[in-house]
Protein backbone atom coordinates (compact mmCIF):
# COMPACT_ATOMS: atom_id res chain seq x y z
CA MET A 1 35.10 154.73 20.98
CA ILE A 2 36.97 157.06 18.61
CA LYS A 3 34.23 159.69 18.96
CA GLN A 4 34.56 159.57 22.74
CA ILE A 5 38.35 159.54 22.95
CA MET A 6 39.50 161.92 20.23
CA PRO A 7 38.26 165.17 21.89
CA LEU A 8 40.01 164.25 25.15
CA SER A 9 43.11 163.22 23.25
CA LEU A 10 43.04 166.57 21.44
CA ILE A 11 42.87 168.45 24.75
CA VAL A 12 45.84 166.49 26.09
CA ALA A 13 47.75 166.93 22.83
CA LEU A 14 47.20 170.70 22.81
CA ARG A 15 48.29 171.02 26.42
CA PHE A 16 51.32 168.76 26.06
CA PHE A 17 52.28 170.54 22.86
CA GLY A 18 52.57 173.65 25.00
CA LEU A 19 54.90 171.84 27.38
CA PHE A 20 56.85 170.03 24.68
CA ILE A 21 57.42 173.02 22.42
CA VAL A 22 59.80 174.66 24.87
CA LEU A 23 61.73 171.52 25.86
CA PRO A 24 64.07 171.33 22.83
CA VAL A 25 65.36 174.87 23.39
CA LEU A 26 64.52 175.83 26.97
CA SER A 27 67.84 174.89 28.57
CA ILE A 28 69.73 177.03 26.04
CA TYR A 29 67.52 180.09 26.49
CA ALA A 30 67.38 179.77 30.26
CA LEU A 31 71.18 179.88 30.40
CA ASP A 32 71.14 183.16 28.45
CA MET A 33 69.04 184.92 31.12
CA PRO A 34 70.51 187.18 33.86
CA ASP A 35 71.81 185.28 36.93
CA ALA A 36 71.31 181.93 35.17
CA THR A 37 73.44 178.88 35.99
CA PRO A 38 73.23 175.32 34.63
CA PHE A 39 71.57 174.31 37.91
CA LEU A 40 68.88 177.02 37.59
CA ALA A 41 68.43 176.13 33.92
CA GLY A 42 67.83 172.53 34.96
CA LEU A 43 65.28 173.79 37.49
CA VAL A 44 63.51 175.73 34.72
CA VAL A 45 63.38 172.63 32.50
CA GLY A 46 62.02 170.39 35.27
CA GLY A 47 60.44 173.03 37.52
CA TYR A 48 56.90 172.69 36.21
CA ALA A 49 57.05 169.06 37.30
CA LEU A 50 57.37 170.02 40.97
CA THR A 51 53.93 171.64 41.02
CA GLN A 52 52.59 168.90 38.75
CA ALA A 53 53.74 166.39 41.36
CA LEU A 54 52.13 168.37 44.17
CA PHE A 55 48.76 168.78 42.43
CA GLN A 56 48.26 165.53 40.50
CA VAL A 57 46.68 163.70 43.43
CA PRO A 58 44.47 166.62 44.58
CA PHE A 59 43.23 167.05 41.00
CA GLY A 60 42.58 163.32 40.68
CA LEU A 61 40.70 163.22 43.99
CA MET A 62 38.70 166.34 43.08
CA SER A 63 37.73 164.78 39.75
CA ASP A 64 36.48 161.66 41.56
CA LYS A 65 34.37 163.85 43.86
CA PHE A 66 33.27 166.90 41.82
CA GLY A 67 33.35 165.63 38.24
CA ARG A 68 36.01 165.43 35.54
CA LYS A 69 34.94 168.37 33.36
CA LYS A 70 34.93 171.00 36.12
CA VAL A 71 38.42 170.01 37.24
CA LEU A 72 39.71 169.95 33.66
CA LEU A 73 38.51 173.55 33.16
CA PHE A 74 40.15 174.69 36.39
CA GLY A 75 43.47 173.10 35.46
CA LEU A 76 43.51 174.56 31.95
CA ILE A 77 42.90 178.09 33.29
CA ILE A 78 45.86 177.80 35.67
CA PHE A 79 48.03 176.50 32.83
CA ILE A 80 47.10 179.50 30.66
CA ILE A 81 48.05 181.93 33.43
CA GLY A 82 51.42 180.21 33.86
CA SER A 83 52.11 180.33 30.12
CA ILE A 84 51.44 184.08 30.04
CA VAL A 85 53.75 184.70 33.02
CA ALA A 86 56.51 182.69 31.32
CA ALA A 87 55.95 184.58 28.06
CA VAL A 88 56.53 188.01 29.67
CA SER A 89 59.47 186.87 31.83
CA ASP A 90 62.65 188.93 31.60
CA ASN A 91 64.73 187.03 34.18
CA ILE A 92 65.37 183.45 35.27
CA TYR A 93 63.30 183.73 38.45
CA MET A 94 60.16 185.05 36.75
CA LEU A 95 60.50 182.26 34.19
CA LEU A 96 60.65 179.80 37.08
CA ILE A 97 57.39 181.22 38.50
CA GLY A 98 55.71 180.82 35.13
CA ARG A 99 56.89 177.21 34.87
CA PHE A 100 55.66 176.46 38.38
CA LEU A 101 52.23 177.87 37.48
CA GLN A 102 52.14 175.84 34.28
CA GLY A 103 52.70 172.72 36.32
CA ALA A 104 49.96 173.61 38.80
CA GLY A 105 47.37 172.92 36.09
CA ALA A 106 47.76 169.20 36.70
CA ILE A 107 45.05 167.63 34.52
CA GLY A 108 46.91 164.59 33.17
CA SER A 109 45.46 162.11 35.65
CA VAL A 110 41.95 163.58 35.20
CA VAL A 111 42.00 162.99 31.43
CA SER A 112 43.31 159.44 31.86
CA ALA A 113 40.62 158.72 34.47
CA MET A 114 37.94 160.11 32.15
CA ILE A 115 39.11 157.87 29.31
CA ALA A 116 38.98 154.94 31.72
CA ASP A 117 35.38 155.97 32.55
CA LEU A 118 34.28 156.14 28.93
CA VAL A 119 35.67 152.89 27.49
CA LYS A 120 35.62 149.27 28.52
CA GLU A 121 38.84 147.88 29.94
CA GLU A 122 39.41 145.61 26.94
CA GLN A 123 39.35 148.72 24.72
CA ARG A 124 41.38 150.85 27.11
CA ALA A 125 44.76 149.91 25.69
CA HIS A 126 43.54 151.00 22.27
CA ALA A 127 42.11 154.20 23.76
CA MET A 128 45.31 154.97 25.66
CA ALA A 129 47.31 154.19 22.53
CA ILE A 130 45.19 156.73 20.62
CA MET A 131 45.84 159.30 23.33
CA GLY A 132 49.52 158.36 23.39
CA GLY A 133 49.65 158.65 19.62
CA THR A 134 48.16 162.16 19.64
CA ILE A 135 50.62 163.16 22.36
CA ALA A 136 53.46 161.67 20.34
CA MET A 137 52.30 163.58 17.26
CA SER A 138 52.19 166.82 19.23
CA PHE A 139 55.62 165.89 20.53
CA ALA A 140 56.92 165.38 16.99
CA VAL A 141 55.48 168.65 15.74
CA ALA A 142 56.84 170.48 18.79
CA MET A 143 60.34 169.10 18.19
CA ILE A 144 60.30 170.60 14.70
CA VAL A 145 58.45 173.86 15.41
CA ALA A 146 60.33 174.76 18.61
CA PRO A 147 63.83 175.18 17.17
CA ILE A 148 62.50 177.14 14.18
CA VAL A 149 60.18 179.50 16.09
CA GLY A 150 62.39 179.77 19.18
CA GLY A 151 65.57 180.17 17.15
CA ASN A 152 64.16 182.92 14.93
CA TRP A 153 61.57 184.79 17.03
CA GLY A 154 62.31 183.96 20.67
CA ILE A 155 61.01 181.66 23.39
CA ASP A 156 58.32 184.14 24.50
CA LYS A 157 56.44 183.40 21.25
CA LEU A 158 56.42 179.72 22.19
CA PHE A 159 54.77 180.48 25.53
CA TRP A 160 52.17 182.75 23.89
CA LEU A 161 51.38 179.95 21.45
CA THR A 162 50.96 177.62 24.41
CA ALA A 163 48.40 179.95 26.03
CA ILE A 164 46.40 180.24 22.79
CA LEU A 165 46.31 176.46 22.29
CA SER A 166 45.11 175.95 25.87
CA ILE A 167 42.22 178.37 25.26
CA MET A 168 41.34 176.24 22.22
CA ALA A 169 41.42 173.16 24.48
CA ILE A 170 38.75 174.73 26.71
CA GLY A 171 36.57 175.16 23.63
CA VAL A 172 37.00 171.47 22.76
CA LEU A 173 36.15 170.48 26.36
CA PHE A 174 32.72 172.10 26.24
CA THR A 175 31.79 171.35 22.64
CA ALA A 176 33.03 167.84 21.96
CA VAL A 177 33.82 165.92 25.17
CA PRO A 178 30.95 163.63 26.30
CA GLN A 179 29.79 163.33 29.90
CA PRO A 180 31.26 160.24 31.63
CA PRO A 181 28.81 157.51 32.69
CA LYS A 182 27.33 157.37 36.16
CA ILE A 183 29.11 154.65 38.16
CA VAL A 184 27.74 153.05 41.35
CA HIS A 185 30.08 151.08 43.63
CA THR A 186 29.66 149.46 47.03
CA TYR A 187 32.96 150.34 48.68
CA SER A 188 32.89 151.51 52.26
CA GLU A 189 34.17 154.92 53.32
CA GLU A 190 37.28 153.25 54.78
CA GLU A 191 38.00 151.48 51.47
CA SER A 192 37.61 154.75 49.60
CA LYS A 193 40.35 156.59 51.49
CA PHE A 194 43.38 157.80 49.63
CA PHE A 195 45.94 155.48 51.24
CA GLU A 196 44.14 152.48 49.74
CA VAL A 197 45.80 153.15 46.36
CA PHE A 198 49.13 152.18 47.94
CA LYS A 199 47.93 148.76 49.15
CA ASP A 200 48.03 147.13 45.72
CA LYS A 201 51.66 146.07 45.16
CA ALA A 202 51.16 146.06 41.40
CA LEU A 203 50.08 149.72 41.51
CA VAL A 204 53.12 150.64 43.59
CA ARG A 205 55.33 148.92 41.01
CA MET A 206 53.79 151.09 38.33
CA TYR A 207 54.28 154.27 40.37
CA ILE A 208 58.04 153.67 40.60
CA THR A 209 58.18 152.85 36.89
CA PHE A 210 56.65 156.27 36.19
CA LEU A 211 59.40 157.82 38.34
CA PHE A 212 62.22 156.14 36.41
CA HIS A 213 60.64 156.88 33.02
CA SER A 214 60.14 160.61 33.53
CA SER A 215 63.43 161.37 35.29
CA ILE A 216 65.46 159.93 32.43
CA MET A 217 63.29 161.79 29.90
CA THR A 218 64.18 165.13 31.50
CA MET A 219 67.87 164.29 31.57
CA ALA A 220 67.71 163.55 27.84
CA PHE A 221 66.00 166.82 27.01
CA PHE A 222 68.49 168.74 29.09
CA ILE A 223 71.60 167.46 27.35
CA ILE A 224 70.40 167.03 23.74
CA PRO A 225 70.08 170.75 22.86
CA LEU A 226 73.11 171.70 24.97
CA VAL A 227 75.47 169.19 23.42
CA MET A 228 74.28 169.80 19.87
CA THR A 229 74.65 173.61 20.13
CA GLN A 230 77.77 173.86 22.29
CA SER A 231 81.02 174.68 20.54
CA VAL A 232 83.42 171.88 19.71
CA ASP A 233 85.88 173.27 22.26
CA ASP A 234 83.22 172.83 24.98
CA GLY A 235 82.50 169.22 24.02
CA GLY A 236 79.56 169.91 21.69
CA PHE A 237 78.98 169.78 17.95
CA GLY A 238 78.41 173.46 17.15
CA TRP A 239 74.96 173.25 15.56
CA GLU A 240 72.65 176.26 15.27
CA LYS A 241 69.51 176.26 17.45
CA ALA A 242 67.25 176.32 14.41
CA GLU A 243 68.89 173.10 13.13
CA LEU A 244 67.88 170.95 16.10
CA TRP A 245 64.80 169.67 14.28
CA LYS A 246 67.18 167.58 12.15
CA VAL A 247 67.94 165.55 15.27
CA TYR A 248 64.42 165.41 16.70
CA LEU A 249 62.56 164.56 13.48
CA PRO A 250 64.16 161.13 12.80
CA ALA A 251 64.03 160.36 16.51
CA MET A 252 60.29 161.04 16.63
CA ILE A 253 59.59 159.05 13.45
CA PHE A 254 61.28 155.94 14.83
CA GLY A 255 59.71 156.56 18.24
CA LEU A 256 56.22 156.67 16.74
CA LEU A 257 56.87 153.51 14.73
CA ALA A 258 57.88 151.71 17.95
CA MET A 259 54.62 152.55 19.74
CA GLY A 260 52.36 150.29 17.66
CA PRO A 261 54.22 147.01 18.21
CA ALA A 262 54.71 147.89 21.89
CA ALA A 263 50.97 148.36 22.35
CA VAL A 264 50.12 145.13 20.49
CA PHE A 265 52.61 142.91 22.29
CA GLY A 266 52.06 144.63 25.63
CA GLU A 267 48.26 144.35 25.63
CA LYS A 268 47.05 141.81 23.09
CA TYR A 269 49.75 139.24 23.80
CA GLY A 270 50.22 140.05 27.49
CA LYS A 271 53.91 140.90 27.21
CA GLY A 272 53.85 144.20 29.09
CA ARG A 273 56.70 143.31 31.40
CA GLU A 274 58.86 142.13 28.51
CA ILE A 275 58.16 145.33 26.55
CA PHE A 276 59.24 147.37 29.59
CA MET A 277 62.49 145.41 29.85
CA ILE A 278 63.30 145.89 26.16
CA SER A 279 62.49 149.61 26.44
CA VAL A 280 64.85 150.11 29.36
CA GLY A 281 67.62 148.31 27.49
CA VAL A 282 67.17 150.52 24.42
CA ILE A 283 67.19 153.69 26.57
CA PHE A 284 70.43 152.49 28.20
CA LEU A 285 72.07 152.06 24.79
CA GLY A 286 70.80 155.46 23.67
CA PHE A 287 72.36 157.28 26.60
CA LEU A 288 75.58 155.33 26.20
CA ALA A 289 75.83 156.64 22.63
CA MET A 290 74.91 160.20 23.65
CA GLY A 291 77.40 160.23 26.52
CA PHE A 292 80.44 159.07 24.57
CA ALA A 293 79.68 160.11 20.96
CA THR A 294 82.57 161.76 19.15
CA SER A 295 80.49 162.81 16.15
CA SER A 296 77.03 164.34 15.72
CA TRP A 297 75.70 161.34 13.77
CA ILE A 298 76.58 158.90 16.58
CA PHE A 299 74.97 161.28 19.03
CA THR A 300 71.86 161.41 16.80
CA ILE A 301 71.70 157.60 16.76
CA GLY A 302 71.73 157.75 20.55
CA VAL A 303 68.83 160.23 20.50
CA VAL A 304 66.89 157.95 18.15
CA LEU A 305 67.44 154.95 20.44
CA PHE A 306 66.32 156.97 23.45
CA PHE A 307 63.10 158.01 21.70
CA ILE A 308 62.36 154.43 20.65
CA GLY A 309 62.73 153.15 24.21
CA PHE A 310 60.86 156.09 25.70
CA ASN A 311 57.90 155.86 23.29
CA MET A 312 57.50 152.10 23.78
CA PHE A 313 56.31 152.86 27.30
CA GLU A 314 53.75 155.46 26.25
CA PRO A 315 50.71 153.32 25.23
CA LEU A 316 51.08 151.04 28.27
CA LEU A 317 51.81 153.12 31.38
CA GLN A 318 48.47 154.87 31.92
CA SER A 319 46.53 151.82 30.74
CA PHE A 320 48.15 149.48 33.27
CA VAL A 321 47.53 151.86 36.19
CA ALA A 322 43.85 152.20 35.20
CA LYS A 323 43.67 148.40 34.90
CA PHE A 324 45.05 147.77 38.39
CA ALA A 325 43.04 150.52 40.13
CA LYS A 326 39.52 149.90 41.41
CA VAL A 327 36.71 151.92 39.85
CA HIS A 328 36.50 154.45 42.70
CA GLN A 329 40.29 154.87 42.77
CA LYS A 330 41.10 155.58 39.11
CA GLY A 331 41.44 159.34 39.49
CA ALA A 332 43.46 159.00 42.70
CA ALA A 333 45.68 156.17 41.39
CA LEU A 334 46.43 157.96 38.13
CA GLY A 335 47.06 161.09 40.19
CA VAL A 336 49.63 159.23 42.30
CA ALA A 337 51.23 157.74 39.18
CA ASN A 338 51.52 161.15 37.56
CA THR A 339 52.83 162.59 40.83
CA PHE A 340 55.67 160.08 40.71
CA ALA A 341 56.20 160.93 37.03
CA TYR A 342 56.46 164.66 37.64
CA THR A 343 58.60 164.14 40.71
CA GLY A 344 60.96 162.26 38.40
CA ILE A 345 60.90 165.12 35.88
CA PHE A 346 61.74 167.63 38.60
CA PHE A 347 64.63 165.68 40.09
CA GLY A 348 65.82 164.63 36.63
CA GLY A 349 66.12 168.31 35.72
CA LEU A 350 67.95 169.13 38.93
CA LEU A 351 70.32 166.17 38.65
CA SER A 352 71.17 166.76 34.99
CA GLY A 353 71.77 170.48 35.62
CA TRP A 354 74.03 169.71 38.59
CA LEU A 355 75.97 167.02 36.71
CA MET A 356 76.53 169.23 33.67
CA GLN A 357 77.61 172.14 35.89
CA HIS A 358 80.21 170.07 37.74
CA TYR A 359 81.07 167.26 35.32
CA ASP A 360 80.20 166.44 31.70
CA ARG A 361 77.83 164.39 29.54
CA ALA A 362 79.92 161.23 29.92
CA VAL A 363 79.37 161.28 33.69
CA LEU A 364 75.67 162.02 33.17
CA SER A 365 75.49 159.05 30.80
CA MET A 366 77.09 156.75 33.37
CA VAL A 367 74.64 157.94 36.05
CA VAL A 368 71.74 157.17 33.70
CA GLY A 369 73.33 153.77 33.06
CA VAL A 370 73.23 152.94 36.77
CA ILE A 371 69.62 154.17 36.99
CA SER A 372 68.71 152.04 33.96
CA ILE A 373 70.18 148.90 35.54
CA LEU A 374 68.12 149.46 38.70
CA TRP A 375 65.07 150.19 36.55
CA PHE A 376 65.57 146.99 34.51
CA ILE A 377 65.72 144.88 37.68
CA TRP A 378 62.58 146.64 38.97
CA VAL A 379 60.44 145.89 35.90
CA ALA A 380 61.88 142.38 35.47
CA THR A 381 60.53 141.41 38.88
CA MET A 382 57.11 143.06 38.57
CA PRO A 383 53.90 141.02 38.14
CA ASN A 384 52.37 140.65 34.70
CA PRO A 385 50.01 143.61 34.22
CA ASN A 386 47.68 141.53 32.05
CA ASN A 387 46.43 139.01 34.62
CA ARG A 388 43.06 140.68 35.24
CA GLY A 389 39.93 140.37 33.11
CA ASN A 390 36.37 141.71 33.10
CA VAL A 391 32.89 140.23 32.70
CA TYR A 392 30.07 142.53 31.54
CA LEU A 393 26.63 141.50 32.79
CA PRO A 394 23.35 143.11 31.59
CA LEU A 395 21.25 144.08 34.62
CA ASP A 396 18.07 142.81 32.94
CA LEU A 397 19.57 139.31 33.10
CA PHE A 398 21.64 139.36 36.30
CA ASP A 399 20.67 140.41 39.81
CA ARG A 400 22.90 143.22 41.09
CA GLU A 401 22.87 141.87 44.66
CA LYS A 402 24.20 138.54 43.47
CA VAL A 403 26.88 140.34 41.49
CA ALA A 404 27.92 142.28 44.59
CA SER A 405 28.14 139.04 46.59
CA LEU A 406 30.89 137.78 44.26
CA LEU A 407 33.36 139.98 46.14
CA GLU A 408 33.48 137.27 48.80
CA HIS A 409 35.39 135.03 46.35
CA GLU A 410 39.18 135.42 46.47
CA ALA A 411 39.48 135.50 42.66
CA ILE A 412 37.13 138.50 42.30
CA VAL A 413 39.00 141.80 42.42
CA GLU A 414 35.97 144.14 42.31
CA SER A 415 32.46 144.64 40.98
CA TYR A 416 30.46 147.77 40.20
CA VAL A 417 27.42 148.97 38.25
CA ASN A 418 27.43 151.26 35.23
CA GLU A 419 24.01 152.87 35.62
CA THR A 420 24.23 154.73 32.31
CA GLU A 421 24.64 151.53 30.28
CA GLN A 422 22.74 149.32 32.76
CA ILE A 423 25.49 146.73 33.11
CA ALA A 424 27.35 145.22 36.03
CA VAL A 425 31.11 144.83 35.66
CA VAL A 426 33.07 142.13 37.47
CA LYS A 427 36.88 142.22 37.47
CA PHE A 428 38.60 138.90 38.18
CA ASN A 429 42.07 137.36 38.43
CA LYS A 430 42.63 135.37 35.24
CA ASP A 431 45.28 133.24 36.94
CA MET A 432 42.65 131.88 39.34
CA ILE A 433 39.38 131.80 37.40
CA ASP A 434 37.97 132.35 33.91
CA GLU A 435 34.97 134.26 32.57
CA ASP A 436 32.73 131.19 32.26
CA GLU A 437 33.35 130.31 35.90
CA VAL A 438 32.39 133.83 36.97
CA ARG A 439 29.11 133.58 35.05
CA GLY A 440 28.56 130.11 36.48
CA MET A 441 28.78 131.50 40.02
CA LEU A 442 25.73 133.66 39.24
CA SER A 443 23.54 130.95 37.71
């Protein structure tokens, strides 16, 4: 599994590193550009998410139809073009165009769908955790590198670095990423239509969770560099830009440490909903500290708490969507989920920019507090994401027509054939039936 997942994880890590590396300093630099306002700076921070939101579903659908690798290449090329435009920008509006183009290379759902293709569902949490871990590592490195490079040599160098890393990702795609297996399903054309991914209430719950998660992330990354570098008279702590790594480094260390237990309790012990609730509570406390801190160390504690809560979601979100989606819907469902995520990033950037332009960080913190309460109620009432299991049936022992006939039973969620590995896969509701009963229905 590691051999299959690591190249894809590396591609995602390289691409996300390019997005992450500008986040710690982008709001500051955007405000220094001609005609810039806090609102436009917020749009720059979250602007790439608007085009990400628009193109996640089309990219996911295209990958279901034309193949994952071709769509990944297309998305990476667009991302490179956007990075170059942002690198040569000399005004706020050209920078916005570059960010919009970066977002148009919306490959996140395609990579997640490809991982779901390559590994069994029981291993998917581990696979997604590996991908989440590589993203988190790229995140950690970006938090340290960005203030140093951006503070000393300028943000354009960060965008050039992003373009170079994306070219490297294309090399990894064609030298190390395996072809996904050939999957055969029996769904009708009507069942394969896009709107079907909205019929599963559990999937819809996950979509909204993505929205909450990403919007609050953007609001955090908007205020952290601003507050730390603003003068004391303006309500900040007067740090230098190049010193911001001192805040991000401990936050990322604790965030990474929180991912492992979250993955174990969320997947192995079936406590996904409880992990989500704890995460939201920790994020709430983090923003409370950031909003009302009177010293930089209290503010830093708030940043650490935010990163812990945020990272606890990372190994579970993509995995749960892939678990709920049917085999022919994975690309589309993950595309919808990522569309909600990037919509949240976009509006989170707009809202935080508007609030900081008209009010202050205390008001922003209270707004996040209200959002967190709504979010907590939302995840507390969601179904347990771990109530579905899989049976793997060798085709030399089981008749594929009999396997397909299982769909008539109310406890069977779906069945399909993996032609590459010559196995039939049956997904079932563990609250209604167990694996032995499924096998017994075929004897």
